[in-house]
Short mmCIF file of C-alpha atoms in Angstrom, two decimals:
data_model
loop_
_atom_site.label_atom_id
_atom_site.label_comp_id
_atom_site.label_asym_id
_atom_site.label_seq_id
_atom_site.Cartn_x
_atom_site.Cartn_y
_atom_site.Cartn_z
CA MET A 689 27.15 18.11 -23.55
CA ASN A 690 25.09 20.42 -25.71
CA ASP A 691 21.86 22.00 -24.57
CA ALA A 692 19.58 19.73 -26.60
CA THR A 693 21.18 16.61 -25.11
CA LEU A 694 20.91 18.05 -21.61
CA ARG A 695 17.22 18.88 -22.07
CA GLN A 696 16.56 15.46 -23.49
CA ALA A 697 18.20 13.69 -20.54
CA PHE A 698 16.45 16.02 -18.10
CA PHE A 699 12.97 15.40 -19.45
CA ALA A 700 13.52 11.68 -19.94
CA THR A 701 14.40 11.48 -16.23
CA LEU A 702 11.45 13.63 -15.24
CA ARG A 703 9.03 11.52 -17.25
CA ARG A 704 10.14 8.37 -15.49
CA ILE A 705 8.76 9.98 -12.33
CA ALA A 706 5.86 11.82 -13.94
CA PRO A 707 4.95 10.12 -17.23
CA GLU A 708 2.17 12.60 -18.02
CA VAL A 709 4.51 15.61 -18.27
CA ALA A 710 4.59 17.47 -21.57
CA PRO A 711 7.83 19.52 -21.54
CA GLU A 712 6.41 22.18 -23.86
CA GLU A 713 3.61 22.88 -21.36
CA LEU A 714 5.98 23.69 -18.48
CA VAL A 715 6.37 27.36 -17.68
CA PRO A 716 10.16 27.78 -17.44
CA ASP A 717 10.16 30.47 -14.75
CA ARG A 718 7.54 29.02 -12.41
CA PRO A 719 8.35 26.52 -9.63
CA LEU A 720 8.82 23.12 -11.25
CA ARG A 721 7.64 21.04 -8.29
CA ASP A 722 4.30 22.83 -8.22
CA GLN A 723 3.75 22.39 -11.94
CA VAL A 724 4.64 18.71 -11.97
CA ASP A 725 3.32 17.84 -8.47
CA LEU A 726 6.52 16.25 -7.22
CA ASP A 727 6.40 15.25 -3.58
CA SER A 728 9.62 14.92 -1.58
CA MET A 729 10.02 11.25 -2.51
CA ASP A 730 9.50 12.07 -6.23
CA TRP A 731 12.00 14.90 -5.93
CA LEU A 732 14.60 12.64 -4.34
CA ASN A 733 14.04 10.01 -7.03
CA PHE A 734 14.32 12.68 -9.71
CA LEU A 735 17.70 13.79 -8.34
CA VAL A 736 18.84 10.18 -8.12
CA GLY A 737 17.82 9.82 -11.78
CA LEU A 738 19.69 12.99 -12.81
CA HIS A 739 22.76 11.75 -11.00
CA ALA A 740 22.58 8.46 -12.87
CA ALA A 741 21.93 10.10 -16.26
CA LEU A 742 24.34 13.04 -16.05
CA GLY A 743 26.77 12.15 -13.27
CA VAL A 744 25.91 15.38 -11.47
CA GLU A 745 25.86 15.27 -7.68
CA ILE A 746 23.47 17.85 -6.19
CA PRO A 747 24.09 18.53 -2.48
CA GLU A 748 21.05 19.09 -0.30
CA SER A 749 22.27 22.60 0.49
CA ASP A 750 21.72 23.52 -3.19
CA TYR A 751 18.04 22.54 -3.25
CA ALA A 752 17.02 26.12 -2.59
CA LYS A 753 18.62 27.18 -5.88
CA LEU A 754 16.61 24.66 -7.85
CA VAL A 755 13.12 26.11 -8.02
CA THR A 756 12.18 26.66 -11.64
CA LEU A 757 12.95 24.73 -14.79
CA ASP A 758 15.29 27.55 -15.88
CA ASP A 759 17.10 27.37 -12.51
CA MET A 760 17.60 23.66 -12.82
CA LEU A 761 18.88 23.68 -16.38
CA ALA A 762 21.25 26.57 -15.62
CA TYR A 763 22.52 24.78 -12.51
CA LEU A 764 23.13 21.56 -14.42
CA ARG A 765 24.86 23.43 -17.28
CA GLY A 766 27.13 25.04 -14.71
CA LYS A 767 27.93 21.71 -13.09
CA LEU A 768 28.61 20.04 -16.43
CA GLY A 769 30.89 22.92 -17.35
CA MET B 333 -5.57 -31.04 3.50
CA ILE B 334 -5.20 -27.29 3.50
CA GLU B 335 -7.86 -25.20 1.77
CA PHE B 336 -6.34 -21.94 0.61
CA LYS B 337 -9.00 -19.24 0.42
CA LEU B 338 -8.85 -15.89 -1.32
CA PRO B 339 -7.99 -13.52 1.55
CA SER B 340 -9.52 -10.11 2.03
CA LEU B 341 -6.88 -7.56 1.09
CA GLY B 342 -8.50 -4.50 2.57
CA ALA B 343 -11.63 -3.25 4.29
CA GLU B 344 -13.44 -2.61 1.05
CA MET B 345 -12.52 -5.73 -0.94
CA ASP B 346 -15.22 -8.31 -1.62
CA GLU B 347 -13.80 -10.09 -4.66
CA GLY B 348 -10.60 -10.55 -6.60
CA THR B 349 -9.50 -11.59 -10.08
CA LEU B 350 -6.66 -14.05 -10.52
CA LEU B 351 -3.92 -12.60 -12.73
CA GLU B 352 -1.31 -15.28 -12.28
CA TRP B 353 -0.54 -18.40 -10.30
CA LYS B 354 2.98 -18.38 -8.86
CA ILE B 355 2.70 -22.06 -7.91
CA ARG B 356 2.02 -25.33 -9.69
CA PRO B 357 0.77 -28.66 -8.39
CA GLY B 358 3.68 -30.44 -6.73
CA ASP B 359 5.41 -27.22 -5.62
CA HIS B 360 6.41 -26.99 -1.99
CA VAL B 361 5.40 -23.75 -0.28
CA LYS B 362 6.29 -22.25 3.07
CA LYS B 363 5.01 -19.40 5.20
CA GLY B 364 5.24 -16.06 3.44
CA ASP B 365 5.63 -17.45 -0.09
CA VAL B 366 3.81 -15.55 -2.81
CA VAL B 367 1.37 -18.01 -4.38
CA ALA B 368 -0.68 -15.83 -6.70
CA VAL B 369 -1.11 -12.36 -8.12
CA VAL B 370 -4.64 -11.09 -7.63
CA ASP B 371 -6.19 -7.96 -9.07
CA THR B 372 -8.26 -6.04 -6.56
CA SER B 373 -9.99 -2.77 -7.22
CA LYS B 374 -6.91 -0.98 -5.92
CA SER B 375 -3.96 -2.77 -7.38
CA ALA B 376 -2.39 -6.06 -8.39
CA ILE B 377 -1.38 -7.73 -5.14
CA ASP B 378 1.06 -10.56 -4.49
CA VAL B 379 -0.92 -12.94 -2.30
CA GLU B 380 1.08 -14.78 0.35
CA ILE B 381 0.31 -18.06 2.05
CA TRP B 382 0.75 -18.55 5.80
CA GLU B 383 0.97 -22.32 5.93
CA GLN B 384 3.39 -24.83 4.55
CA GLY B 385 2.58 -27.78 2.34
CA THR B 386 2.64 -29.14 -1.18
CA VAL B 387 0.39 -27.71 -3.85
CA TRP B 388 -2.22 -30.28 -4.86
CA GLU B 389 -4.96 -28.60 -6.90
CA LEU B 390 -5.48 -25.11 -8.32
CA LEU B 391 -9.20 -24.43 -8.43
CA ILE B 392 -9.52 -21.24 -10.43
CA GLY B 393 -8.05 -20.07 -13.69
CA VAL B 394 -6.44 -16.83 -14.77
CA LYS B 395 -8.94 -13.96 -15.22
CA GLU B 396 -11.50 -15.69 -13.04
CA THR B 397 -13.15 -13.42 -10.46
CA VAL B 398 -14.21 -14.97 -7.18
CA PRO B 399 -15.56 -13.64 -3.87
CA VAL B 400 -13.30 -13.27 -0.86
CA GLY B 401 -13.26 -16.53 1.12
CA THR B 402 -13.56 -18.80 -1.92
CA VAL B 403 -11.27 -21.83 -1.80
CA ILE B 404 -8.88 -21.24 -4.70
CA ALA B 405 -6.32 -23.98 -4.11
CA ARG B 406 -5.86 -27.15 -2.10
CA LEU B 407 -2.56 -28.20 -0.57
CA LEU B 408 -1.29 -31.36 1.04
CA GLU B 409 -0.07 -30.94 4.56
CA PRO B 410 3.50 -32.11 5.22
CA GLY B 411 3.47 -35.92 5.09
CA GLU B 412 -0.07 -36.14 3.72
CA THR B 413 -0.80 -38.35 0.69
CA PRO B 414 -3.08 -37.28 -2.18
CA GLU B 415 -5.29 -40.29 -1.35
CA HIS B 416 -5.85 -39.00 2.17
CA ALA B 417 -6.62 -35.53 0.88
CA ALA B 418 -9.09 -36.91 -1.66
CA GLU B 419 -10.88 -38.76 1.12
CA GLU B 420 -11.02 -35.63 3.27
CA LYS B 421 -12.31 -33.61 0.34
CA GLN B 422 -15.15 -36.08 -0.16
CA GLN B 423 -16.00 -36.01 3.53
CA ARG B 424 -16.11 -32.24 3.55
CA ALA B 425 -18.28 -32.16 0.45
CA ALA B 426 -20.64 -34.67 2.04
CA ALA B 427 -20.81 -32.71 5.26
CA MET B 428 -21.75 -29.60 3.33
CA THR B 429 -24.53 -31.37 1.43
CA PRO B 430 -27.54 -31.51 3.73
CA VAL B 431 -29.40 -33.91 1.46
CA ALA B 432 -26.67 -36.47 1.86
CA SER B 433 -26.99 -36.58 5.62
CA ALA B 434 -30.79 -36.78 5.40
CA GLY B 435 -30.26 -40.25 4.03
CA ALA B 436 -30.99 -42.02 0.78
CA PRO B 437 -31.24 -39.12 -1.63
CA ALA B 438 -32.15 -39.87 -5.18
CA PRO B 439 -28.90 -39.84 -7.13
CA ALA B 440 -30.22 -37.17 -9.48
CA ALA B 441 -31.17 -34.89 -6.58
CA LEU B 442 -27.74 -35.33 -5.02
CA ALA B 443 -26.08 -34.46 -8.30
CA GLY B 444 -28.24 -31.34 -8.42
CA VAL B 445 -27.20 -30.26 -4.95
CA ILE B 446 -23.53 -30.79 -5.67
CA GLU B 447 -23.92 -28.91 -8.93
CA ALA B 448 -25.57 -25.99 -7.12
CA ARG B 449 -22.85 -25.92 -4.51
CA ALA B 450 -20.18 -25.96 -7.16
CA ALA B 451 -21.85 -22.95 -8.75
CA THR B 452 -21.98 -20.99 -5.51
CA GLU B 453 -18.27 -21.64 -5.11
CA SER B 454 -17.84 -20.01 -8.53
CA ARG B 455 -16.49 -23.22 -9.87
CA GLN B 456 -18.85 -23.38 -12.78
CA ARG B 457 -18.31 -26.09 -15.26
CA THR B 458 -16.51 -24.58 -18.16
CA SER B 459 -15.14 -26.37 -21.16
CA PRO B 460 -11.37 -25.99 -21.58
CA ALA B 461 -11.87 -24.22 -24.91
CA ALA B 462 -14.31 -21.79 -23.32
CA ARG B 463 -11.91 -21.13 -20.44
CA LYS B 464 -9.10 -20.37 -22.88
CA ARG B 465 -11.31 -18.08 -24.97
CA ALA B 466 -12.52 -16.30 -21.82
CA ALA B 467 -8.93 -15.58 -20.84
CA GLU B 468 -8.17 -14.24 -24.32
CA LEU B 469 -11.21 -11.96 -24.34
CA GLY B 470 -10.96 -10.95 -20.70
CA VAL B 471 -14.42 -12.33 -19.93
CA ASP B 472 -15.24 -12.92 -16.26
CA LEU B 473 -16.51 -16.51 -16.04
CA ALA B 474 -18.46 -15.74 -12.88
CA ARG B 475 -20.74 -13.49 -14.90
CA VAL B 476 -21.40 -15.89 -17.77
CA THR B 477 -24.52 -18.05 -17.90
CA GLY B 478 -23.85 -21.47 -19.36
CA THR B 479 -26.24 -22.84 -21.99
CA GLY B 480 -24.59 -26.24 -22.43
CA PRO B 481 -25.72 -29.48 -20.79
CA GLN B 482 -26.20 -28.97 -17.01
CA GLY B 483 -25.33 -25.33 -17.43
CA VAL B 484 -21.83 -25.93 -18.74
CA ILE B 485 -20.29 -22.78 -20.18
CA ASN B 486 -19.16 -23.31 -23.74
CA ARG B 487 -17.28 -21.25 -26.27
CA ASP B 488 -20.43 -19.68 -27.71
CA ASP B 489 -21.45 -18.42 -24.27
CA ILE B 490 -18.08 -16.70 -23.95
CA GLU B 491 -18.32 -15.09 -27.37
CA ARG B 492 -21.81 -13.81 -26.54
CA ALA B 493 -20.69 -12.46 -23.19
CA ALA B 494 -17.72 -10.72 -24.78
CA ALA B 495 -19.93 -9.12 -27.43
CA SER B 496 -22.36 -7.73 -24.86
CA ASN B 497 -19.61 -6.83 -22.41
CA ALA B 498 -19.81 -3.47 -20.74
CA PRO B 499 -16.71 -1.27 -21.27
CA ALA B 500 -13.60 -2.74 -19.66
CA LYS B 501 -13.27 -2.15 -15.94
CA ASN B 502 -11.45 1.04 -15.17
CA ARG B 503 -9.00 0.72 -12.30
CA TRP B 504 -9.30 4.33 -11.28
CA THR B 505 -13.07 4.23 -11.17
CA GLU B 506 -12.81 1.09 -9.10
CA MET B 507 -10.25 2.61 -6.78
CA ARG B 508 -12.56 5.57 -6.30
CA HIS B 509 -15.33 3.16 -5.34
CA ALA B 510 -13.03 1.29 -2.96
CA ILE B 511 -11.96 4.50 -1.23
CA ALA B 512 -15.58 5.64 -1.09
CA ALA B 513 -16.65 2.38 0.56
CA ALA B 514 -13.86 2.42 3.18
CA MET B 515 -14.21 6.10 4.01
CA ALA B 516 -18.02 6.00 4.15
CA ARG B 517 -17.77 3.05 6.52
CA SER B 518 -15.24 4.97 8.62
CA LYS B 519 -17.43 8.05 8.93
CA ARG B 520 -20.53 5.93 9.54
CA GLU B 521 -19.04 3.74 12.26
CA ILE B 522 -16.14 5.57 13.87
CA PRO B 523 -16.79 8.51 16.20
CA HIS B 524 -13.69 10.54 15.28
CA TYR B 525 -12.12 13.18 17.44
CA TYR B 526 -9.39 15.49 16.19
CA LEU B 527 -6.38 17.09 17.88
CA ALA B 528 -3.36 18.99 16.61
CA THR B 529 -0.13 20.41 17.93
CA ASP B 530 2.79 22.36 16.49
CA ILE B 531 6.20 20.74 16.69
CA PRO B 532 9.38 22.81 16.25
CA LEU B 533 11.89 21.03 14.03
CA VAL B 534 14.97 23.17 14.65
CA VAL B 535 16.98 20.31 16.11
CA LEU B 536 15.65 17.66 13.78
CA SER B 537 16.27 19.69 10.60
CA ARG B 538 19.80 20.55 11.69
CA TRP B 539 20.50 16.94 12.61
CA LEU B 540 19.16 15.72 9.26
CA ALA B 541 21.11 18.32 7.26
CA GLY B 542 24.29 17.19 9.04
CA ARG B 543 23.52 13.58 8.34
CA ASN B 544 22.75 14.15 4.65
CA GLU B 545 25.69 16.44 4.05
CA GLY B 546 28.28 14.72 1.95
CA ARG B 547 25.99 11.77 1.32
CA SER B 548 25.24 10.86 -2.26
CA VAL B 549 21.69 11.70 -3.26
CA ALA B 550 20.68 8.03 -3.25
CA GLU B 551 21.69 7.74 0.42
CA ARG B 552 19.87 10.78 1.71
CA MET B 553 17.09 10.54 4.21
CA LEU B 554 13.76 12.32 4.05
CA ILE B 555 12.50 14.10 7.16
CA ALA B 556 9.42 11.88 7.01
CA VAL B 557 11.59 9.01 8.25
CA PRO B 558 12.46 10.29 11.74
CA LEU B 559 8.87 11.55 12.06
CA LEU B 560 7.52 8.08 11.26
CA LYS B 561 9.92 6.65 13.78
CA ALA B 562 8.80 9.11 16.45
CA VAL B 563 5.19 8.01 15.89
CA ALA B 564 6.18 4.36 16.25
CA ARG B 565 8.11 5.07 19.45
CA ALA B 566 5.28 7.09 20.94
CA LEU B 567 2.89 4.22 20.28
CA ALA B 568 4.91 2.02 22.63
CA ARG B 569 3.73 4.29 25.45
CA TYR B 570 0.24 4.87 24.05
CA PRO B 571 -0.78 1.46 22.68
CA GLU B 572 -4.48 2.31 22.51
CA PHE B 573 -3.82 4.06 19.19
CA ASN B 574 -2.14 1.02 17.65
CA GLY B 575 -4.41 -1.84 16.62
CA HIS B 576 -7.82 -2.72 15.25
CA PHE B 577 -11.42 -2.37 16.36
CA ARG B 578 -13.13 -5.71 15.65
CA ASP B 579 -16.48 -7.11 16.75
CA GLY B 580 -17.12 -4.33 19.20
CA ALA B 581 -13.76 -4.41 20.93
CA PHE B 582 -10.27 -2.98 20.55
CA VAL B 583 -7.54 -5.49 19.71
CA PRO B 584 -4.09 -3.95 20.34
CA GLY B 585 -1.50 -4.55 17.63
CA SER B 586 1.26 -6.97 18.57
CA SER B 587 3.73 -4.86 16.60
CA VAL B 588 3.81 -1.36 15.16
CA ASN B 589 2.97 -1.57 11.45
CA LEU B 590 2.69 1.93 10.06
CA GLY B 591 0.39 2.34 7.10
CA VAL B 592 1.85 5.06 4.91
CA ALA B 593 -0.65 6.99 2.82
CA ILE B 594 0.78 7.19 -0.69
CA SER B 595 -0.97 9.25 -3.32
CA LEU B 596 -0.86 7.85 -6.82
CA ARG B 597 -0.02 10.04 -9.75
CA GLN B 598 -3.07 8.92 -11.70
CA GLY B 599 -5.28 9.80 -8.73
CA GLY B 600 -6.38 7.83 -5.73
CA LEU B 601 -4.30 6.64 -2.84
CA ILE B 602 -3.17 3.52 -1.10
CA ALA B 603 -1.83 3.01 2.42
CA PRO B 604 0.34 -0.11 2.63
CA ALA B 605 2.21 -0.93 5.82
CA ILE B 606 5.84 -0.87 6.85
CA ARG B 607 6.14 -3.55 9.50
CA ASP B 608 7.82 -3.32 12.91
CA VAL B 609 8.78 0.33 12.55
CA ASP B 610 9.52 0.48 16.28
CA THR B 611 12.43 -1.95 15.94
CA VAL B 612 14.32 -0.79 12.83
CA GLY B 613 17.01 1.86 12.47
CA LEU B 614 16.42 5.03 10.46
CA ASP B 615 18.51 4.05 7.42
CA GLU B 616 16.64 0.77 7.17
CA LEU B 617 13.34 2.62 7.55
CA MET B 618 14.29 4.98 4.70
CA ARG B 619 15.19 2.01 2.51
CA ARG B 620 11.84 0.38 3.23
CA LEU B 621 9.94 3.60 2.58
CA VAL B 622 11.61 4.12 -0.81
CA ASP B 623 10.86 0.53 -1.73
CA LEU B 624 7.26 0.74 -0.56
CA VAL B 625 6.48 3.97 -2.40
CA ALA B 626 8.05 2.64 -5.60
CA ARG B 627 6.07 -0.59 -5.42
CA ALA B 628 2.84 1.18 -4.48
CA ARG B 629 3.18 3.41 -7.54
CA ALA B 630 4.03 0.43 -9.74
CA LEU B 631 1.02 -1.31 -8.15
CA THR B 632 3.00 -4.35 -7.00
CA LEU B 633 2.32 -4.75 -3.30
CA ARG B 634 2.11 -7.83 -1.14
CA SER B 635 -1.11 -8.98 0.53
CA SER B 636 0.23 -8.66 4.06
CA GLU B 637 1.22 -5.05 3.37
CA MET B 638 -2.40 -4.27 2.52
CA THR B 639 -3.86 -5.67 5.73
CA ASP B 640 -1.14 -5.41 8.38
CA ALA B 641 -1.26 -1.70 9.16
CA THR B 642 -2.13 -0.97 12.78
CA ILE B 643 -2.24 2.83 12.32
CA THR B 644 -1.85 5.13 9.31
CA VAL B 645 0.40 8.15 8.90
CA THR B 646 -0.35 10.70 6.22
CA ASN B 647 2.01 13.38 5.10
CA LEU B 648 0.17 16.02 3.12
CA GLY B 649 2.87 18.56 3.74
CA ASP B 650 4.16 18.06 0.25
CA GLN B 651 0.84 19.32 -1.08
CA GLY B 652 1.32 22.49 0.87
CA VAL B 653 -1.29 22.40 3.63
CA GLU B 654 -0.36 22.91 7.24
CA LEU B 655 -3.12 20.89 8.90
CA VAL B 656 -4.51 17.47 8.04
CA GLN B 657 -7.72 16.19 9.62
CA GLY B 658 -7.66 12.65 8.38
CA VAL B 659 -10.26 9.93 8.10
CA ILE B 660 -9.35 6.71 9.94
CA TYR B 661 -8.94 3.62 7.77
CA PRO B 662 -11.06 0.89 9.35
CA PRO B 663 -10.53 -1.31 11.28
CA GLN B 664 -7.68 0.91 12.52
CA VAL B 665 -8.40 3.32 15.36
CA ALA B 666 -6.13 6.27 14.67
CA LEU B 667 -4.43 8.32 11.98
CA VAL B 668 -1.53 10.71 12.45
CA GLY B 669 -1.09 13.55 9.97
CA PHE B 670 1.89 15.78 9.27
CA GLY B 671 1.37 19.04 7.40
CA LYS B 672 3.76 21.26 5.53
CA ILE B 673 6.94 22.21 7.30
CA THR B 674 7.10 26.01 7.25
CA GLU B 675 9.19 28.70 8.92
CA ARG B 676 7.07 30.27 11.65
CA PRO B 677 7.66 32.52 14.63
CA TRP B 678 8.40 30.34 17.65
CA VAL B 679 8.88 31.31 21.27
CA GLU B 680 11.42 29.46 23.35
CA ASP B 681 12.98 30.48 26.68
CA GLY B 682 11.15 33.79 26.51
CA ARG B 683 12.65 34.68 23.14
CA ILE B 684 11.04 34.80 19.77
CA MET B 685 12.77 33.14 16.85
CA VAL B 686 12.05 31.86 13.35
CA ALA B 687 11.90 28.07 13.29
CA PRO B 688 10.83 25.29 10.96
CA VAL B 689 7.58 24.01 12.43
CA VAL B 690 5.25 21.15 11.51
CA THR B 691 1.65 20.75 12.65
CA ALA B 692 1.05 17.15 13.73
CA SER B 693 -2.54 16.02 14.01
CA LEU B 694 -4.35 13.03 15.36
CA SER B 695 -7.69 11.58 14.28
CA ALA B 696 -8.71 8.93 16.77
CA ASP B 697 -11.59 6.59 17.52
CA HIS B 698 -13.49 7.78 20.57
CA ARG B 699 -14.75 4.24 21.24
CA VAL B 700 -11.18 3.30 22.11
CA SER B 701 -9.46 6.41 23.45
CA ASP B 702 -10.19 9.85 24.84
CA GLY B 703 -8.86 13.26 23.93
CA HIS B 704 -6.73 13.50 27.02
CA ARG B 705 -4.69 10.42 26.07
CA GLY B 706 -4.64 11.62 22.47
CA ALA B 707 -3.11 14.91 23.58
CA LEU B 708 -0.43 13.07 25.58
CA PHE B 709 0.30 10.85 22.57
CA LEU B 710 0.87 13.90 20.31
CA ALA B 711 3.01 15.53 23.00
CA GLU B 712 5.12 12.37 23.15
CA ILE B 713 5.68 12.50 19.37
CA ALA B 714 6.75 16.14 19.76
CA ARG B 715 9.13 15.25 22.59
CA LEU B 716 10.71 12.35 20.69
CA ALA B 717 11.24 14.52 17.60
CA GLN B 718 13.54 16.74 19.71
CA ASP B 719 16.06 13.93 20.18
CA PRO B 720 16.71 12.45 16.73
CA GLY B 721 19.91 10.68 17.76
CA LYS B 722 17.88 8.52 20.13
CA LEU B 723 15.36 7.67 17.41
CA ASP B 724 18.09 5.80 15.59
CA GLU B 725 18.84 3.52 18.52
CA PRO B 726 17.26 0.09 18.73
CA ALA B 727 13.98 0.00 20.64
CA VAL B 728 14.45 0.38 24.35
CA GLY B 729 12.07 -0.58 27.14
CA ARG B 730 9.14 -1.67 25.02
#
């Protein structure tokens, strides 16, 4: 999967939870959940959506690594190999 | 004959707009069936019926707005014939017309009285064409003055009303008004008192991490679930926080229906209930919470969920504050709040450690309970949270 496809799937999933999000307005190195106002239920649904879209399973113990948009995209790239 | 009235779907609701009938004349309905979708200021709600029978007449049309308590459908009781129902309907109408019982009214006067009564029931006479046009244009028939014979609303009246219509109703403005009404009533009528306590979550977090480990993301549980369960269990011992205050007296809830405060992305909030939380296992509770939040955000809740809550739990921890001092949702008598779970210094057995800690708070109605009992109730929640394995067991010793 190339980077453009990954970003597209990522933001499509995010916008199902938070339809008002404009990807270009997100600061890539600031905490994503603060910028998008994702509560724990939104976060869980977002991960469920990513799993469905990309087939990536994210264990709970990895949540701490997934703070910013950059973190998340890098993590997913790594998982998708 | 059963008269089905528009139910009140929350403390602040005084009218509703029909969006859709889910039944047609001749349909058989039973307890709990969804019969209509009604738009309230907060959301579109599936309205359930609590009797069984056969649908006979539908009395209002789509897009019509009527006050709470208006008869919107008539049903035949099991075994009842339409002829019998028609007779009963006439008797009821006669009983409600004082002129008729005063004897020998002039026919014209009687017609006038019946006409007036029909109008107060929001069953204005409307021509079918006008009704159809009103639905197309989104015109509320209750706010249209008829200029036809005997005040019948015709197509021209609808066109005029549509032309002079104020801007379309804004759901978020209305929700703001609904919240304002309920919260103002709460602060006006309920003498609140507030308590808070810190609860260490070392055991609970570890237990949850173990449970979620290796589980697919869709099967993971949020920490809110065992906390909700602990509240429900504690209420079994402190029932004065579970129920409603009506007509000057406390009415204890017969089951524990937790209202869950859910903030909506567009602004505003809604607190529908999960029923019988004291009797369900944690996985089932998680499933219900996911379902409830999804439906609240999609604005597709059921009427009983809007009115059944016997206490509300709010979880503002996700927004990053440690302490919530909530406003009770009338006619409930208590609200439990959970703040943000943070790592804090914690002393146990004479040793200081770093532990995940949550501040649990209670807002309670001083007409019903006192601070001493409130403190014991919070302490019980804290105690139950230390034994998560037990929370998953079926209710014991209720």
